[in-house]
XYZ file of C-alpha atoms in Angstrom:
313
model
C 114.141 121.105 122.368
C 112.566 124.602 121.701
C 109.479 122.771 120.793
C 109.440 121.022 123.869
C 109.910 123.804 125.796
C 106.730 125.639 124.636
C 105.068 122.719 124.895
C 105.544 122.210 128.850
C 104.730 126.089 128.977
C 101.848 125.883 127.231
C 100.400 122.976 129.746
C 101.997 124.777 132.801
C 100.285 128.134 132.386
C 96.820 127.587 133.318
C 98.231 126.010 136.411
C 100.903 128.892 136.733
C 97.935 131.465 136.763
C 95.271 129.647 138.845
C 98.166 128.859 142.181
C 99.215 132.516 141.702
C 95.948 133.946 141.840
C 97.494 136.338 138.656
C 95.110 139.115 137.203
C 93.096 139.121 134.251
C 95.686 141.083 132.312
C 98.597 139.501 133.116
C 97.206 136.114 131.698
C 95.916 137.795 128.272
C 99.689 138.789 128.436
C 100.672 135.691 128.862
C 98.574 133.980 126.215
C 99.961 136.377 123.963
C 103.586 136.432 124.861
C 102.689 132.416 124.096
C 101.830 133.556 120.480
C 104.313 135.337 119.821
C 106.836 132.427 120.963
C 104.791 129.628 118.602
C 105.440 132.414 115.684
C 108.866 132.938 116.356
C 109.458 129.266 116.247
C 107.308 128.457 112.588
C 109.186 131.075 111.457
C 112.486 130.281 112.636
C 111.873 126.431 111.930
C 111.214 127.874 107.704
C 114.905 129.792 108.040
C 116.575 127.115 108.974
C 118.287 124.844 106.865
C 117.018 121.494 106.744
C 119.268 118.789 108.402
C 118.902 114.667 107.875
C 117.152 112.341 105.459
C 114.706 113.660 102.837
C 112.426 111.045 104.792
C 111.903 110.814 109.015
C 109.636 107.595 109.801
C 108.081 107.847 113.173
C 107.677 104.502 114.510
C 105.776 103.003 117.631
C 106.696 100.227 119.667
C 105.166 97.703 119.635
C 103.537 98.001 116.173
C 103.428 95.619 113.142
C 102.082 98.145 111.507
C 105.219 100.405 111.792
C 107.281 97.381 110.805
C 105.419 97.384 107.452
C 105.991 101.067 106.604
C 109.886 100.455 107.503
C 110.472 97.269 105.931
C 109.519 98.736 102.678
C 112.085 101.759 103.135
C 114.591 99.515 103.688
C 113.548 97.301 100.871
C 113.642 100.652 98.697
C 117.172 100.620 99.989
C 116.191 104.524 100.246
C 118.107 106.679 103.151
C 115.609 107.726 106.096
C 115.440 108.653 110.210
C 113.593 106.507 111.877
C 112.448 108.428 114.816
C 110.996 105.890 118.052
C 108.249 106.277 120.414
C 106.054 104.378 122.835
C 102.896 102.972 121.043
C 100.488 104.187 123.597
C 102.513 107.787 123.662
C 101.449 108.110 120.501
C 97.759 107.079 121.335
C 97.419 109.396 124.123
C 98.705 112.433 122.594
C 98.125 112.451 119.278
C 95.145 110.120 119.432
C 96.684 108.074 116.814
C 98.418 104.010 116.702
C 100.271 103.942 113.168
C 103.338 104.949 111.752
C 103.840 108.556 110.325
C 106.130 109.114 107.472
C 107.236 112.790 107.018
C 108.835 114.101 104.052
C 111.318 117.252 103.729
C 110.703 119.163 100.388
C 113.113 122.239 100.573
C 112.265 123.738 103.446
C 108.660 122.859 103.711
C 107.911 119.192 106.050
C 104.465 117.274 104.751
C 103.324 113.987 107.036
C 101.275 111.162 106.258
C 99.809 108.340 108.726
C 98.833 104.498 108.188
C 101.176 102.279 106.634
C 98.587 101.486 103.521
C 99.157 105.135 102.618
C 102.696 105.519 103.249
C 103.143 102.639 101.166
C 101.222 104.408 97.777
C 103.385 107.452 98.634
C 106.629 105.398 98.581
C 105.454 104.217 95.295
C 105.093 107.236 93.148
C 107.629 108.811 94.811
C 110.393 106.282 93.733
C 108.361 104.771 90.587
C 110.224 107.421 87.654
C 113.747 106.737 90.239
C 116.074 103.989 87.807
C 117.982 103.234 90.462
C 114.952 101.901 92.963
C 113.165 98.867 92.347
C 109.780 99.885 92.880
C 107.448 97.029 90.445
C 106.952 95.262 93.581
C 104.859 97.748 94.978
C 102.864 98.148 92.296
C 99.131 99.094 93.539
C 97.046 96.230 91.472
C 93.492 95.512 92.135
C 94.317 91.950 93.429
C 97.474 93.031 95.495
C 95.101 96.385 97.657
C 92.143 93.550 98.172
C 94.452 91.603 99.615
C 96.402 94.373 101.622
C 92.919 95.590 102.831
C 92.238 92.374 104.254
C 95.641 91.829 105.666
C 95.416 95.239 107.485
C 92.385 94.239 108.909
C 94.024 90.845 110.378
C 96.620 93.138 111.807
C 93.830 95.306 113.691
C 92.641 91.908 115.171
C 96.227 91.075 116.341
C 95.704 94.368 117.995
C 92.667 93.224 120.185
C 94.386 89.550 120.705
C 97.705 90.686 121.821
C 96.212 93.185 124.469
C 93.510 90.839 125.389
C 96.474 89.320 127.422
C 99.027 91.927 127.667
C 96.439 94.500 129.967
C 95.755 91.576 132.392
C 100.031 92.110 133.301
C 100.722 95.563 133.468
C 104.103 95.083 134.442
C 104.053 92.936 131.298
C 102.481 95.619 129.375
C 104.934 98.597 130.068
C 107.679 96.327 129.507
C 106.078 95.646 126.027
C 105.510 99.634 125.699
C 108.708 100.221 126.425
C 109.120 101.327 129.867
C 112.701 99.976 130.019
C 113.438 100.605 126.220
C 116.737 102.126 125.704
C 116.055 103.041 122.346
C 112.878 105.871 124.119
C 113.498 109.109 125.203
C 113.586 109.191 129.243
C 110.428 111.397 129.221
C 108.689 108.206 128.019
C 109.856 105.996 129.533
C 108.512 107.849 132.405
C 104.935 108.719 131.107
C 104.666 105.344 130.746
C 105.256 104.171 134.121
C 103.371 107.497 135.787
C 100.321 107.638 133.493
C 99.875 103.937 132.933
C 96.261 103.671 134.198
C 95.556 106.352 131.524
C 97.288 104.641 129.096
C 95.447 101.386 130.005
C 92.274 102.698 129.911
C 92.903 104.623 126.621
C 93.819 101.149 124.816
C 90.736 99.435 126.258
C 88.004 102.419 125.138
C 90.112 101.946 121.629
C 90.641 98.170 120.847
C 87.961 96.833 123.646
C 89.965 93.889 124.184
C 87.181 92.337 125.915
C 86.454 88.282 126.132
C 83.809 88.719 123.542
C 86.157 90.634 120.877
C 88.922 88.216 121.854
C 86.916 85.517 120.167
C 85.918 87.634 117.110
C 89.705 88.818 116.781
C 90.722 84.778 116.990
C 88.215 83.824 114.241
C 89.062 86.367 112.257
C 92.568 85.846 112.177
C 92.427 81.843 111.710
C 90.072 83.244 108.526
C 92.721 85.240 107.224
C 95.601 82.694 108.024
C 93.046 79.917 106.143
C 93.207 81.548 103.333
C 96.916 82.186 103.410
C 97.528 78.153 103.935
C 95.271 77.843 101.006
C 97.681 79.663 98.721
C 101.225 78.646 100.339
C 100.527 74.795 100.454
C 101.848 74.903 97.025
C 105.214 75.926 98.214
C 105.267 79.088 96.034
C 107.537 81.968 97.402
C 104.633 84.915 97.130
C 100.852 84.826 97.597
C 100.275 86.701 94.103
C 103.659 87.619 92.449
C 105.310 83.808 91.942
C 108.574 83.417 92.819
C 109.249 87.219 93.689
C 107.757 88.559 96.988
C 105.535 91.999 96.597
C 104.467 94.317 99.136
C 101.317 91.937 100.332
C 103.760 88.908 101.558
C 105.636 92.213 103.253
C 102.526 93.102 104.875
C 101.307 89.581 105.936
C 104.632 89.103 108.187
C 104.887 92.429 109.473
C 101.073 92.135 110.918
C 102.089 88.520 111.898
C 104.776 89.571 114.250
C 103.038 89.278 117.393
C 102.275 85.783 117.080
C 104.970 84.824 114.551
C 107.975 86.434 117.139
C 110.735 86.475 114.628
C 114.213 87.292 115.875
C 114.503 89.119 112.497
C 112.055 91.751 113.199
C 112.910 95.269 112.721
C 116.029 93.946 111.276
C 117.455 93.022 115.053
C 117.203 96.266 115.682
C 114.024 95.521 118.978
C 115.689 92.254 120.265
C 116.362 94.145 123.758
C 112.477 94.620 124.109
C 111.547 91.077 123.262
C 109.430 89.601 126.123
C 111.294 86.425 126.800
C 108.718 83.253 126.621
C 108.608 82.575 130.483
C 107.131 86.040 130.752
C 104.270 85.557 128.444
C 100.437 84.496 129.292
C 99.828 81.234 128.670
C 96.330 81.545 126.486
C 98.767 83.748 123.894
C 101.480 80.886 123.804
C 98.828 78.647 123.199
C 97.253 80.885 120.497
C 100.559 81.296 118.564
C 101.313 77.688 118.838
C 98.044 76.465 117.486
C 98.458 78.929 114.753
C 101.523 77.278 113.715
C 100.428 74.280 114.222
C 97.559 74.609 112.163
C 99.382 76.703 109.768
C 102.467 75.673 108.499
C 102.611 76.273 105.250
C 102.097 79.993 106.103
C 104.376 79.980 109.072
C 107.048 78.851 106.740
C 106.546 81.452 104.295
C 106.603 83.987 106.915
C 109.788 82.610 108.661
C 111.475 82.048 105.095
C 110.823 85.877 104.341
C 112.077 87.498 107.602
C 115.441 84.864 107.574
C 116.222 85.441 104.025
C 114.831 88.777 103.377
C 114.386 91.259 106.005
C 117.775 90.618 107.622
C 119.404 91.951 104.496
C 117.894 94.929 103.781
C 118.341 96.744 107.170
């Protein structure tokens, strides 16, 4: 709350000082009274004892990508905070869309961004632990190519999904969470007030234009091609046999847009589902052909959020 605080200071004083007309003076009094505040709150923040899980996961809604970084913490079965905010909040002040792990060592807090990376820190972290099961995320060469590739199928979900969604933008905040319970009232009401900032930050970053629609569908019926390839077998995991490894975990956590399980997040987002009725017709078509034309990876993906993600929340 503290932080907060200083933070709507901080933004209100140049308007504080230019509608009272205040002197020179006052205002390098002011800027410096500021300093002294930000000091007195690093410092205070360092003598205080730290409270929660070792681990806080910051995750923004929508975003397959956050869904990877927390199904493998609860596949760790290791205790964390999971701290929620609007995907575009995220966007617009931080100029960042992933997940952000940070990690509380003593008294000092270090953060990391992008699920990839998380997911190597997770590793070593819990690799020497005997009590976590950590040999499926084992970094091989085969098991990054195929993560890299994966994460870029989930940046073209990215461009498909709001190819449609910023046509709606009732449709849009509803998927941002304008109505979410689970946000913070402040926003829920950025969202609604500074939507056409919003918008237009999302299109100058994914440029969900007509043209990039069509690359972002080709590339994902590549990826999902290559998938069927492997699955049509019927094994249980791309590269790992009958035990699923961090790159099936990846694959349906970047397919969740299309894929819709029921399971995702553990249950936990079910409130801002957008019910079918609601949705554009050219992404039900989409995410039908997909499974049409997929099955062998649609059942794969379905098998692991029914059988696996449900019971490690």
């Amino acid at each position: 709350m503290s932080r907060l605080l200083y933070t709507i200071v901080l933004f209100a004083l140049p308007v504080i000082v230019a509608a009272f007309h205040w002197h020179w003076l006052f205002a390098v009094l002011a800027v410096i009274a500021l300093l002294v505040w930000r000091q007195v709150l690093v410092l205070g923040a360092l003598g205080r004892r730290p409270a929660g899980a070792e681990l806080e996961l910051e995750t923004l809604l929508p975003s397959h990508f956050s869904e990877k970084g927390r199904w493998t913490l609860d596949r760790l079965g290791v205790p964390y905070d999971e701290r929620r905010m609007g995907g575009v909040i995220g966007v617009f002040f931080r100029g960042r869309t992933v997940p952000m792990l940070t990690v509380q060592t003593g008294r000092t807090r270090s953060s990391l961004c992008e699920s990839s990376a998380i997911l190597r820190f997770l590793y070593g972290r819990y690799l020497a632990d005997p009590d976590v099961d950590t040999a499926w995320l084992e970094p091989t060469a085969e098991r990054l190519e195929w993560e890299h590739r994966i994460d870029r199928y989930g940046v073209s979900q990215q461009v498909w999904i709001y190819h449609f969604l910023l046509k709606d933008p009732s449709l849009c905040k509803a998927a941002w969470g304008a109505d979410s319970p689970g946000l913070p009232a402040w926003q829920r009401w950025a969202i609604k007030l500074l939507y056409p900032l919003l918008e237009g930050v999302v299109r100058r970053g994914f440029d969900p234009s007509p043209e990039n629609y069509r690359k972002a569908v080709k590339r994902t019926e590549a990826l999902l091609a290559s998938t069927e390839e492997l699955l049509v077998d019927g094994r249980k995991s791309l590269l790992s046999g009958d035990t699923s490894d961090f790159v099936d975990l990846t694959l349906a956590s970047l397919s969740a847009f299309w894929l819709e399980p029921p399971e995702f997040a553990a249950g936990a987002y079910e409130v801002e589902r957008i019910p079918r009725e609601q949705q554009p017709e050219g992404l039900i078509a989409d995410a039908m052909r997909w499974r049409e034309n997929y099955p062998a990876t649609t059942a794969h993906l379905e098998r692991l959020y029914r059988e696996e993600r449900m019971t490690m929340s």
